[in-house]
mmCIF file of C-alpha atoms in Angstrom:
data_model
loop_
_atom_site.group_PDB
_atom_site.id
_atom_site.type_symbol
_atom_site.label_atom_id
_atom_site.label_comp_id
_atom_site.label_asym_id
_atom_site.label_seq_id
_atom_site.Cartn_x
_atom_site.Cartn_y
_atom_site.Cartn_z
ATOM 1 C CA MET M 1 -33.671 6.879 -2.243
ATOM 2 C CA SER M 2 -31.257 9.993 -2.609
ATOM 3 C CA VAL M 3 -27.748 8.956 -1.430
ATOM 4 C CA ALA M 4 -24.780 11.231 -1.636
ATOM 5 C CA LEU M 5 -21.748 9.806 -3.608
ATOM 6 C CA THR M 6 -18.397 11.247 -3.348
ATOM 7 C CA LEU M 7 -16.532 10.875 -6.601
ATOM 8 C CA THR M 8 -14.236 13.849 -6.348
ATOM 9 C CA GLU M 9 -11.105 14.024 -4.296
ATOM 10 C CA PRO M 10 -11.620 15.293 -0.709
ATOM 11 C CA ARG M 11 -9.300 18.043 0.472
ATOM 12 C CA PRO M 12 -6.517 16.662 3.129
ATOM 13 C CA ARG M 13 -6.269 18.045 6.563
ATOM 14 C CA LYS M 14 -2.861 18.957 6.027
ATOM 15 C CA ALA M 15 0.079 18.033 3.815
ATOM 16 C CA ALA M 16 1.139 14.219 3.839
ATOM 17 C CA PRO M 17 4.899 13.754 4.784
ATOM 18 C CA ARG M 18 7.348 13.101 2.024
ATOM 19 C CA HIS M 19 8.211 9.620 1.704
ATOM 20 C CA LEU M 20 10.297 7.491 -0.874
ATOM 21 C CA ALA M 21 7.225 5.860 -2.041
ATOM 22 C CA ASP M 22 5.928 8.990 -3.622
ATOM 23 C CA LEU M 23 9.207 9.436 -5.415
ATOM 24 C CA ASP M 24 10.937 7.943 -8.239
ATOM 25 C CA LEU M 25 14.735 6.958 -7.928
ATOM 26 C CA ALA M 26 15.773 10.518 -9.272
ATOM 27 C CA GLY M 27 13.502 12.082 -6.673
ATOM 28 C CA CYS M 28 15.298 10.035 -3.837
ATOM 29 C CA GLN M 29 18.650 11.040 -4.983
ATOM 30 C CA SER M 30 17.683 14.827 -5.079
ATOM 31 C CA VAL M 31 16.305 14.793 -1.446
ATOM 32 C CA LEU M 32 19.554 12.769 -0.383
ATOM 33 C CA SER M 33 21.653 15.606 -2.004
ATOM 34 C CA GLU M 34 19.769 17.900 -0.106
ATOM 35 C CA ILE M 35 20.734 16.487 3.246
ATOM 36 C CA GLY M 36 24.544 15.966 2.184
ATOM 37 C CA GLN M 37 24.210 12.275 1.358
ATOM 38 C CA PRO M 38 25.775 10.531 -1.694
ATOM 39 C CA ALA M 39 23.000 9.481 -4.611
ATOM 40 C CA PHE M 40 23.912 5.740 -4.310
ATOM 41 C CA ARG M 41 22.305 5.703 -0.979
ATOM 42 C CA ALA M 42 18.797 5.893 -2.911
ATOM 43 C CA LYS M 43 19.258 2.385 -4.331
ATOM 44 C CA GLN M 44 20.172 1.202 -0.807
ATOM 45 C CA LEU M 45 17.067 2.611 0.765
ATOM 46 C CA ARG M 46 14.588 1.299 -1.972
ATOM 47 C CA GLN M 47 16.380 -1.993 -1.709
ATOM 48 C CA GLN M 48 15.815 -2.124 1.956
ATOM 49 C CA TYR M 49 12.108 -0.862 1.849
ATOM 50 C CA PHE M 50 10.861 -2.724 -1.233
ATOM 51 C CA GLY M 51 12.987 -5.836 -1.124
ATOM 52 C CA ARG M 52 13.558 -6.441 2.659
ATOM 53 C CA HIS M 53 10.504 -4.532 3.936
ATOM 54 C CA VAL M 54 12.301 -2.569 6.627
ATOM 55 C CA GLY M 55 10.459 0.738 6.846
ATOM 56 C CA ASP M 56 12.608 2.332 9.647
ATOM 57 C CA ALA M 57 16.187 3.864 8.850
ATOM 58 C CA SER M 58 17.301 2.936 12.219
ATOM 59 C CA GLN M 59 17.367 -0.512 11.429
ATOM 60 C CA MET M 60 19.367 -0.283 8.035
ATOM 61 C CA THR M 61 22.760 -1.373 9.061
ATOM 62 C CA ASP M 62 24.159 -0.579 5.607
ATOM 63 C CA LEU M 63 23.533 3.104 6.214
ATOM 64 C CA PRO M 64 26.465 4.946 8.407
ATOM 65 C CA ALA M 65 24.982 4.997 11.882
ATOM 66 C CA ALA M 66 25.471 8.853 12.151
ATOM 67 C CA ALA M 67 23.175 9.313 8.995
ATOM 68 C CA ARG M 68 20.197 7.105 9.558
ATOM 69 C CA GLU M 69 18.300 9.711 11.548
ATOM 70 C CA ALA M 70 18.408 12.329 9.188
ATOM 71 C CA ILE M 71 17.862 9.817 6.261
ATOM 72 C CA GLY M 72 14.834 8.590 8.264
ATOM 73 C CA GLU M 73 13.232 11.983 8.809
ATOM 74 C CA ALA M 74 13.811 13.025 5.017
ATOM 75 C CA LEU M 75 12.656 9.875 3.278
ATOM 76 C CA LEU M 76 11.229 7.367 5.791
ATOM 77 C CA PRO M 77 8.558 8.775 8.255
ATOM 78 C CA ARG M 78 6.317 6.509 9.667
ATOM 79 C CA LEU M 79 2.938 6.755 7.444
ATOM 80 C CA LEU M 80 1.140 3.854 9.443
ATOM 81 C CA GLN M 81 1.021 4.164 13.267
ATOM 82 C CA PRO M 82 -0.184 0.808 14.555
ATOM 83 C CA ILE M 83 -3.236 1.072 16.724
ATOM 84 C CA ARG M 84 -4.604 -2.592 17.104
ATOM 85 C CA VAL M 85 -4.316 -6.022 15.855
ATOM 86 C CA ASP M 86 -6.446 -9.043 16.121
ATOM 87 C CA SER M 87 -5.727 -12.419 14.824
ATOM 88 C CA CYS M 88 -7.987 -15.937 14.232
ATOM 89 C CA ASP M 89 -8.363 -18.849 12.226
ATOM 90 C CA ASP M 90 -4.966 -20.065 14.490
ATOM 91 C CA GLY M 91 -3.247 -17.073 13.502
ATOM 92 C CA ARG M 92 -3.750 -17.434 9.794
ATOM 93 C CA THR M 93 -5.953 -14.234 9.618
ATOM 94 C CA VAL M 94 -4.472 -10.923 10.987
ATOM 95 C CA LYS M 95 -6.227 -7.701 10.589
ATOM 96 C CA ALA M 96 -4.601 -4.359 11.727
ATOM 97 C CA VAL M 97 -6.105 -0.756 12.129
ATOM 98 C CA TRP M 98 -3.477 1.983 11.401
ATOM 99 C CA ARG M 99 -3.651 5.538 12.408
ATOM 100 C CA LEU M 100 -2.454 8.040 9.437
ATOM 101 C CA TYR M 101 -0.660 11.445 9.936
ATOM 102 C CA ASP M 102 -3.835 13.260 10.270
ATOM 103 C CA GLY M 103 -5.495 10.983 12.501
ATOM 104 C CA ALA M 104 -7.461 9.028 9.945
ATOM 105 C CA LEU M 105 -8.114 5.163 10.331
ATOM 106 C CA VAL M 106 -7.523 2.581 7.686
ATOM 107 C CA GLU M 107 -7.501 -1.233 7.922
ATOM 108 C CA SER M 108 -5.677 -3.806 6.208
ATOM 109 C CA VAL M 109 -5.797 -7.764 6.494
ATOM 110 C CA ILE M 110 -3.493 -10.859 5.941
ATOM 111 C CA MET M 111 -4.751 -13.983 5.032
ATOM 112 C CA ALA M 112 -2.572 -17.147 4.803
ATOM 113 C CA TYR M 113 -3.725 -20.182 2.722
ATOM 114 C CA PRO M 114 -1.771 -23.289 1.827
ATOM 115 C CA ASP M 115 -0.681 -22.127 -1.429
ATOM 116 C CA ARG M 116 -0.413 -18.236 -1.124
ATOM 117 C CA VAL M 117 -0.494 -15.284 1.472
ATOM 118 C CA THR M 118 -2.814 -12.494 0.652
ATOM 119 C CA ALA M 119 -3.076 -8.939 1.765
ATOM 120 C CA CYS M 120 -6.183 -7.042 1.515
ATOM 121 C CA VAL M 121 -5.476 -3.382 1.510
ATOM 122 C CA SER M 122 -7.335 0.044 1.508
ATOM 123 C CA SER M 123 -7.339 2.649 -1.120
ATOM 124 C CA GLN M 124 -9.191 5.403 0.969
ATOM 125 C CA ALA M 125 -9.997 6.364 4.580
ATOM 126 C CA GLY M 126 -13.746 5.636 4.520
ATOM 127 C CA CYS M 127 -15.645 5.312 1.319
ATOM 128 C CA GLY M 128 -18.023 7.723 -0.331
ATOM 129 C CA MET M 129 -20.025 4.806 -2.266
ATOM 130 C CA ALA M 130 -22.652 4.740 0.294
ATOM 131 C CA CYS M 131 -23.614 0.877 0.034
ATOM 132 C CA PRO M 132 -26.038 0.282 3.079
ATOM 133 C CA PHE M 133 -24.791 -3.329 3.799
ATOM 134 C CA CYS M 134 -21.325 -2.200 4.124
ATOM 135 C CA ALA M 135 -19.620 -0.719 7.167
ATOM 136 C CA THR M 136 -17.201 1.515 5.582
ATOM 137 C CA GLY M 137 -19.828 2.709 3.207
ATOM 138 C CA GLN M 138 -21.873 3.835 6.025
ATOM 139 C CA GLY M 139 -19.182 5.513 7.611
ATOM 140 C CA GLY M 140 -18.632 7.991 4.913
ATOM 141 C CA LEU M 141 -15.415 9.167 3.002
ATOM 142 C CA ASP M 142 -12.575 10.923 5.039
ATOM 143 C CA ARG M 143 -9.956 11.464 2.370
ATOM 144 C CA ASN M 144 -7.962 9.525 -0.378
ATOM 145 C CA LEU M 145 -4.859 7.934 0.506
ATOM 146 C CA THR M 146 -1.356 8.694 -0.815
ATOM 147 C CA THR M 147 0.600 6.552 -3.045
ATOM 148 C CA ALA M 148 2.998 5.908 -0.351
ATOM 149 C CA GLU M 149 0.135 4.909 2.217
ATOM 150 C CA ILE M 150 -1.217 2.486 -0.191
ATOM 151 C CA VAL M 151 2.246 0.885 -0.797
ATOM 152 C CA ASP M 152 3.293 1.118 2.979
ATOM 153 C CA GLN M 153 0.358 -1.101 3.819
ATOM 154 C CA VAL M 154 1.719 -3.731 1.577
ATOM 155 C CA VAL M 155 5.303 -3.477 3.010
ATOM 156 C CA ASN M 156 3.782 -3.698 6.572
ATOM 157 C CA ALA M 157 1.645 -6.793 5.581
ATOM 158 C CA ALA M 158 4.866 -8.584 3.840
ATOM 159 C CA ARG M 159 6.938 -7.810 7.152
ATOM 160 C CA LEU M 160 4.071 -8.890 9.428
ATOM 161 C CA ALA M 161 3.553 -12.149 7.462
ATOM 162 C CA GLU M 162 7.235 -13.130 7.715
ATOM 163 C CA GLU M 163 7.475 -11.929 11.447
ATOM 164 C CA ARG M 164 4.507 -14.339 12.220
ATOM 165 C CA GLY M 165 5.818 -17.435 10.087
ATOM 166 C CA LEU M 166 3.084 -17.128 7.487
ATOM 167 C CA GLY M 167 5.104 -17.135 4.518
ATOM 168 C CA ARG M 168 5.837 -14.761 1.626
ATOM 169 C CA LEU M 169 3.405 -12.047 0.671
ATOM 170 C CA SER M 170 2.262 -13.336 -2.770
ATOM 171 C CA ASN M 171 -0.967 -12.007 -3.541
ATOM 172 C CA ILE M 172 -2.682 -8.418 -3.054
ATOM 173 C CA VAL M 173 -6.464 -7.710 -3.119
ATOM 174 C CA PHE M 174 -7.683 -3.920 -3.498
ATOM 175 C CA MET M 175 -10.710 -5.096 -1.271
ATOM 176 C CA GLY M 176 -10.243 -3.040 2.107
ATOM 177 C CA MET M 177 -11.658 0.469 2.894
ATOM 178 C CA GLY M 178 -12.496 2.602 0.079
ATOM 179 C CA GLU M 179 -13.426 2.399 -3.837
ATOM 180 C CA PRO M 180 -9.844 2.052 -5.330
ATOM 181 C CA LEU M 181 -11.053 3.660 -8.921
ATOM 182 C CA ALA M 182 -12.315 6.785 -7.150
ATOM 183 C CA ASN M 183 -8.424 7.165 -6.244
ATOM 184 C CA TRP M 184 -7.290 6.501 -9.671
ATOM 185 C CA ALA M 185 -3.931 8.647 -9.783
ATOM 186 C CA ARG M 186 -2.671 7.311 -6.504
ATOM 187 C CA LEU M 187 -4.000 3.723 -7.328
ATOM 188 C CA LYS M 188 -2.173 3.746 -10.489
ATOM 189 C CA SER M 189 1.359 4.687 -8.937
ATOM 190 C CA ALA M 190 0.779 2.139 -6.405
ATOM 191 C CA LEU M 191 0.063 -0.540 -8.729
ATOM 192 C CA HIS M 192 3.460 -0.059 -10.576
ATOM 193 C CA LEU M 193 5.253 0.275 -7.295
ATOM 194 C CA ILE M 194 3.752 -3.117 -5.855
ATOM 195 C CA THR M 195 4.462 -4.783 -9.185
ATOM 196 C CA ALA M 196 7.994 -3.536 -10.452
ATOM 197 C CA PRO M 197 10.842 -5.684 -9.600
ATOM 198 C CA VAL M 198 12.709 -4.785 -6.568
ATOM 199 C CA PRO M 199 14.439 -2.184 -5.980
ATOM 200 C CA ASP M 200 11.971 -0.270 -8.270
ATOM 201 C CA GLY M 201 9.112 -1.828 -6.557
ATOM 202 C CA ILE M 202 8.096 -4.542 -4.302
ATOM 203 C CA GLY M 203 7.882 -7.480 -6.868
ATOM 204 C CA ILE M 204 4.671 -8.821 -6.780
ATOM 205 C CA SER M 205 3.515 -10.479 -9.998
ATOM 206 C CA ALA M 206 0.650 -8.187 -11.799
ATOM 207 C CA ARG M 207 -1.398 -11.344 -12.125
ATOM 208 C CA SER M 208 -1.471 -11.787 -8.510
ATOM 209 C CA VAL M 209 -3.026 -8.506 -7.735
ATOM 210 C CA THR M 210 -6.831 -7.855 -7.833
ATOM 211 C CA VAL M 211 -8.633 -4.308 -8.135
ATOM 212 C CA SER M 212 -12.152 -4.158 -6.883
ATOM 213 C CA THR M 213 -14.622 -1.810 -8.090
ATOM 214 C CA VAL M 214 -18.487 -1.006 -7.507
ATOM 215 C CA GLY M 215 -18.398 -0.040 -11.232
ATOM 216 C CA LEU M 216 -16.827 3.118 -11.976
ATOM 217 C CA VAL M 217 -16.898 2.789 -15.820
ATOM 218 C CA PRO M 218 -14.887 5.279 -17.182
ATOM 219 C CA THR M 219 -12.145 4.462 -15.051
ATOM 220 C CA ILE M 220 -12.265 0.805 -15.686
ATOM 221 C CA LYS M 221 -11.532 1.793 -19.103
ATOM 222 C CA LYS M 222 -8.468 3.535 -17.702
ATOM 223 C CA LEU M 223 -7.340 0.540 -16.058
ATOM 224 C CA ALA M 224 -7.440 -1.562 -19.145
ATOM 225 C CA GLU M 225 -5.342 1.021 -21.112
ATOM 226 C CA GLU M 226 -2.688 0.785 -18.324
ATOM 227 C CA GLY M 227 -0.931 -2.081 -19.483
ATOM 228 C CA LEU M 228 -0.882 -3.983 -16.064
ATOM 229 C CA PRO M 229 -2.586 -7.597 -16.338
ATOM 230 C CA VAL M 230 -4.206 -7.242 -12.790
ATOM 231 C CA ARG M 231 -7.467 -8.792 -12.196
ATOM 232 C CA LEU M 232 -10.673 -6.899 -12.174
ATOM 233 C CA ALA M 233 -13.409 -7.599 -9.550
ATOM 234 C CA VAL M 234 -16.620 -6.179 -9.972
ATOM 235 C CA SER M 235 -18.831 -5.555 -6.772
ATOM 236 C CA LEU M 236 -22.040 -6.563 -8.463
ATOM 237 C CA HIS M 237 -24.554 -7.578 -5.870
ATOM 238 C CA ALA M 238 -27.744 -7.587 -7.912
ATOM 239 C CA PRO M 239 -28.401 -8.434 -11.438
ATOM 240 C CA ASP M 240 -31.115 -5.980 -12.103
ATOM 241 C CA ASP M 241 -30.847 -2.270 -11.827
ATOM 242 C CA GLU M 242 -33.799 -1.876 -9.592
ATOM 243 C CA LEU M 243 -32.166 -3.547 -6.822
ATOM 244 C CA ARG M 244 -28.753 -2.638 -7.653
ATOM 245 C CA ASP M 245 -29.831 1.073 -7.368
ATOM 246 C CA GLU M 246 -30.390 0.394 -3.537
ATOM 247 C CA LEU M 247 -27.631 -1.925 -2.857
ATOM 248 C CA VAL M 248 -24.869 0.067 -4.774
ATOM 249 C CA PRO M 249 -25.955 3.613 -5.312
ATOM 250 C CA ILE M 250 -23.474 4.437 -8.080
ATOM 251 C CA ASN M 251 -25.778 2.309 -10.098
ATOM 252 C CA THR M 252 -28.059 5.216 -10.656
ATOM 253 C CA ARG M 253 -25.293 6.629 -12.877
ATOM 254 C CA TRP M 254 -23.800 3.546 -14.462
ATOM 255 C CA LYS M 255 -26.449 0.729 -14.775
ATOM 256 C CA VAL M 256 -25.796 -3.115 -14.703
ATOM 257 C CA ALA M 257 -25.374 -3.448 -18.679
ATOM 258 C CA GLU M 258 -23.017 -0.529 -18.627
ATOM 259 C CA VAL M 259 -20.831 -1.843 -15.992
ATOM 260 C CA LEU M 260 -20.553 -5.365 -17.322
ATOM 261 C CA ASP M 261 -19.985 -4.053 -20.805
ATOM 262 C CA ALA M 262 -16.802 -2.355 -19.386
ATOM 263 C CA ALA M 263 -15.963 -5.376 -17.455
ATOM 264 C CA TRP M 264 -16.096 -7.666 -20.688
ATOM 265 C CA GLU M 265 -14.136 -5.034 -22.763
ATOM 266 C CA TYR M 266 -11.620 -5.312 -19.742
ATOM 267 C CA ALA M 267 -11.308 -9.057 -19.981
ATOM 268 C CA ARG M 268 -10.910 -8.643 -23.929
ATOM 269 C CA VAL M 269 -8.162 -6.325 -23.706
ATOM 270 C CA THR M 270 -6.314 -7.907 -20.877
ATOM 271 C CA LYS M 271 -7.169 -11.599 -21.580
ATOM 272 C CA ARG M 272 -7.754 -11.708 -17.684
ATOM 273 C CA ARG M 273 -10.866 -13.524 -16.292
ATOM 274 C CA VAL M 274 -13.147 -10.962 -14.369
ATOM 275 C CA SER M 275 -14.497 -11.834 -10.859
ATOM 276 C CA ILE M 276 -18.188 -10.780 -10.147
ATOM 277 C CA GLU M 277 -18.484 -10.251 -6.605
ATOM 278 C CA TYR M 278 -21.834 -10.996 -4.909
ATOM 279 C CA ALA M 279 -22.479 -10.674 -1.300
ATOM 280 C CA MET M 280 -25.423 -12.960 -0.393
ATOM 281 C CA ILE M 281 -27.983 -11.266 1.506
ATOM 282 C CA ARG M 282 -31.035 -12.781 3.019
ATOM 283 C CA ASP M 283 -34.376 -12.205 1.285
ATOM 284 C CA VAL M 284 -32.779 -9.389 -0.522
ATOM 285 C CA ASN M 285 -30.878 -10.567 -3.450
ATOM 286 C CA ASP M 286 -30.654 -14.555 -3.024
ATOM 287 C CA GLN M 287 -33.908 -15.302 -5.021
ATOM 288 C CA PRO M 288 -33.528 -18.193 -7.482
ATOM 289 C CA TRP M 289 -34.907 -16.020 -10.326
ATOM 290 C CA ARG M 290 -32.134 -13.496 -9.602
ATOM 291 C CA ALA M 291 -29.514 -16.481 -9.844
ATOM 292 C CA ASP M 292 -31.014 -17.395 -13.141
ATOM 293 C CA LEU M 293 -30.944 -13.640 -14.188
ATOM 294 C CA LEU M 294 -27.402 -13.299 -13.309
ATOM 295 C CA GLY M 295 -26.378 -16.672 -15.081
ATOM 296 C CA LYS M 296 -27.934 -15.139 -18.364
ATOM 297 C CA LEU M 297 -25.987 -12.159 -18.047
ATOM 298 C CA LEU M 298 -22.948 -13.888 -17.754
ATOM 299 C CA LYS M 299 -23.064 -17.121 -19.585
ATOM 300 C CA GLY M 300 -20.281 -17.597 -22.104
ATOM 301 C CA LYS M 301 -18.036 -14.656 -20.858
ATOM 302 C CA LEU M 302 -14.518 -14.768 -19.459
ATOM 303 C CA VAL M 303 -15.760 -14.678 -15.857
ATOM 304 C CA HIS M 304 -16.063 -16.271 -12.233
ATOM 305 C CA VAL M 305 -18.558 -15.311 -9.718
ATOM 306 C CA ASN M 306 -17.335 -15.095 -6.154
ATOM 307 C CA LEU M 307 -20.433 -15.355 -3.742
ATOM 308 C CA ILE M 308 -19.885 -13.663 -0.461
ATOM 309 C CA PRO M 309 -21.723 -15.024 2.757
ATOM 310 C CA LEU M 310 -22.467 -11.530 4.258
ATOM 311 C CA ASN M 311 -20.682 -10.463 7.474
ATOM 312 C CA PRO M 312 -23.340 -8.309 9.037
ATOM 313 C CA THR M 313 -22.365 -5.402 10.836
ATOM 314 C CA PRO M 314 -23.511 -4.735 14.235
ATOM 315 C CA GLY M 315 -26.998 -3.460 14.556
ATOM 316 C CA SER M 316 -27.553 -4.009 10.641
ATOM 317 C CA ARG M 317 -30.813 -4.931 9.279
ATOM 318 C CA TRP M 318 -28.783 -6.892 6.556
ATOM 319 C CA ASP M 319 -28.215 -10.644 7.202
ATOM 320 C CA ALA M 320 -26.432 -13.724 5.408
ATOM 321 C CA SER M 321 -28.357 -15.824 3.269
ATOM 322 C CA PRO M 322 -29.202 -19.494 4.830
ATOM 323 C CA LYS M 323 -26.909 -22.109 3.375
ATOM 324 C CA PRO M 324 -29.551 -23.872 1.608
ATOM 325 C CA VAL M 325 -30.520 -20.610 -0.208
ATOM 326 C CA GLU M 326 -26.672 -20.221 -1.340
ATOM 327 C CA ALA M 327 -26.254 -23.805 -2.434
ATOM 328 C CA GLU M 328 -29.378 -23.355 -4.705
ATOM 329 C CA PHE M 329 -27.834 -20.171 -6.030
ATOM 330 C CA VAL M 330 -24.708 -21.560 -6.777
ATOM 331 C CA ARG M 331 -26.388 -24.804 -8.460
ATOM 332 C CA ARG M 332 -28.292 -22.446 -10.750
ATOM 333 C CA LEU M 333 -25.455 -20.537 -11.645
ATOM 334 C CA ARG M 334 -23.310 -23.686 -12.390
ATOM 335 C CA GLU M 335 -26.111 -25.057 -14.309
ATOM 336 C CA ALA M 336 -25.880 -21.815 -16.686
ATOM 337 C CA GLY M 337 -22.393 -22.667 -17.225
ATOM 338 C CA VAL M 338 -20.858 -19.921 -15.076
ATOM 339 C CA SER M 339 -17.771 -20.893 -12.833
ATOM 340 C CA THR M 340 -18.814 -20.173 -9.253
ATOM 341 C CA THR M 341 -17.428 -20.430 -5.861
ATOM 342 C CA VAL M 342 -18.119 -19.286 -2.203
ATOM 343 C CA ARG M 343 -15.855 -17.154 -0.609
ATOM 344 C CA ASP M 344 -13.877 -18.693 2.467
ATOM 345 C CA THR M 345 -15.209 -16.757 5.356
ATOM 346 C CA ARG M 346 -12.324 -15.327 7.325
ATOM 347 C CA GLY M 347 -12.379 -13.007 10.535
ATOM 348 C CA GLN M 348 -15.989 -12.821 11.674
ATOM 349 C CA GLU M 349 -14.655 -13.144 15.140
ATOM 350 C CA ILE M 350 -12.348 -10.126 14.814
ATOM 351 C CA ASP M 351 -14.914 -7.865 13.170
ATOM 352 C CA GLY M 352 -13.803 -9.032 9.850
ATOM 353 C CA ALA M 353 -15.998 -6.986 7.609
ATOM 354 C CA CYS M 354 -14.552 -4.060 6.051
ATOM 355 C CA GLY M 355 -14.734 -1.074 8.165
ATOM 356 C CA GLN M 356 -15.953 -2.967 11.336
ATOM 357 C CA LEU M 357 -12.753 -2.693 13.188
ATOM 358 C CA ALA M 358 -11.767 0.996 12.678
ATOM 359 C CA ALA M 359 -15.526 1.501 13.903
ATOM 360 C CA SER M 360 -15.105 -0.203 17.136
ATOM 361 C CA VAL M 361 -11.705 1.456 17.627
ATOM 362 C CA ARG M 362 -13.385 4.903 17.026
ATOM 363 C CA GLU M 363 -16.455 3.883 19.339
ATOM 364 C CA ALA M 364 -14.373 2.519 21.959
ATOM 365 C CA GLY M 365 -12.021 5.622 21.776
ATOM 366 C CA THR M 366 -9.227 2.767 22.783
ATOM 367 C CA PRO M 367 -6.728 0.932 20.926
ATOM 368 C CA GLY M 368 -7.450 -2.417 22.620
ATOM 369 C CA ARG M 369 -10.073 -4.658 23.610
ATOM 370 C CA ALA M 370 -10.120 -8.060 25.376
ATOM 371 C CA GLY M 371 -7.977 -10.449 23.530
ATOM 372 C CA ALA M 372 -6.481 -7.804 21.246
ATOM 373 C CA LYS M 373 -2.937 -6.823 21.429
ATOM 374 C CA PRO M 374 -1.230 -3.538 20.362
ATOM 375 C CA LEU M 375 1.225 -3.687 17.499
ATOM 376 C CA GLY M 376 4.454 -2.880 18.194
ATOM 377 C CA ALA M 377 6.927 -0.572 16.124
ATOM 378 C CA SER M 378 7.891 -3.566 13.990
ATOM 379 C CA GLY M 379 4.360 -4.111 13.053
ATOM 380 C CA ALA M 380 4.166 -7.320 14.940
ATOM 381 C CA ALA M 381 2.135 -8.017 18.412
ATOM 382 C CA GLU M 382 4.029 -7.487 21.514
#
């Protein structure tokens, strides 16, 4: 099967607006100087944006009222236009679709648990990896997100979690739309901003950040060299090359053994346990012998397997494994000495699989549907 993969950076439709999250402190000070504002306002802006999650200069009461509009236009343009939000699980799961400056759509999700609040964010608009069971992969790649567009998802998620009484945002997973390592330069900058202390960044612990990948081996090595102890999650989905070539087409470039070798080196360098993501697909990758082979590959490694009950996309031929089959897969992995859990399923009734909600917005040509509420300017449902 021949599948087109997009690893090179696509050309944006037009230049992205300048935003403070794309600039360091000196860059912010320079822009402020251009509009006749004192340099010390740069720290004020960064404190408000990164620390208090305020993205609208008109709401920053520590700025002179007469200067807020000019400052907002220069450094705080709206990057994410809220299009639609859905919630479920008694409001503990919230999924939003955002329109970017050029009309591209991306998704982010907030999930509140008893011990943490996690935001799942996107790194690209669409995805070029072409995994056939993934809604985003089937839609293709639109473009890479800028650093500020990535960071602004986190800031919006933090504000939305606070407004909805879900608690303080504590964890970030790069498991939304796109292949994070295919947008390496912006991802790297975003990771540093997410983990830097306020006012230089959002102040989330690097140990509470997870970066997923389908297995871009050279960039896994770059991530290991970056000095940030984020967790690596490898979307494996098959232990054998024959099946993985079909499920994860990038496997035709870097085989299972190469991907796992890079993951073990990442664990050695960072001392962080690697997560192996494995979507359970009925009669495709859920056979007992594949569980045994996976256990053999992972035994004795610093690793945890996260089995994912497949959330089928509309009209897809792929379906989730039956629960007894899933339970047997878990039993065999644990018997091999491999730590294994089944991911908590969230958001199935709100198009929870990555790419589904954005796809439904495109198809409907409207921001709403029955039971869905539009997001207001603050990011909260009105």
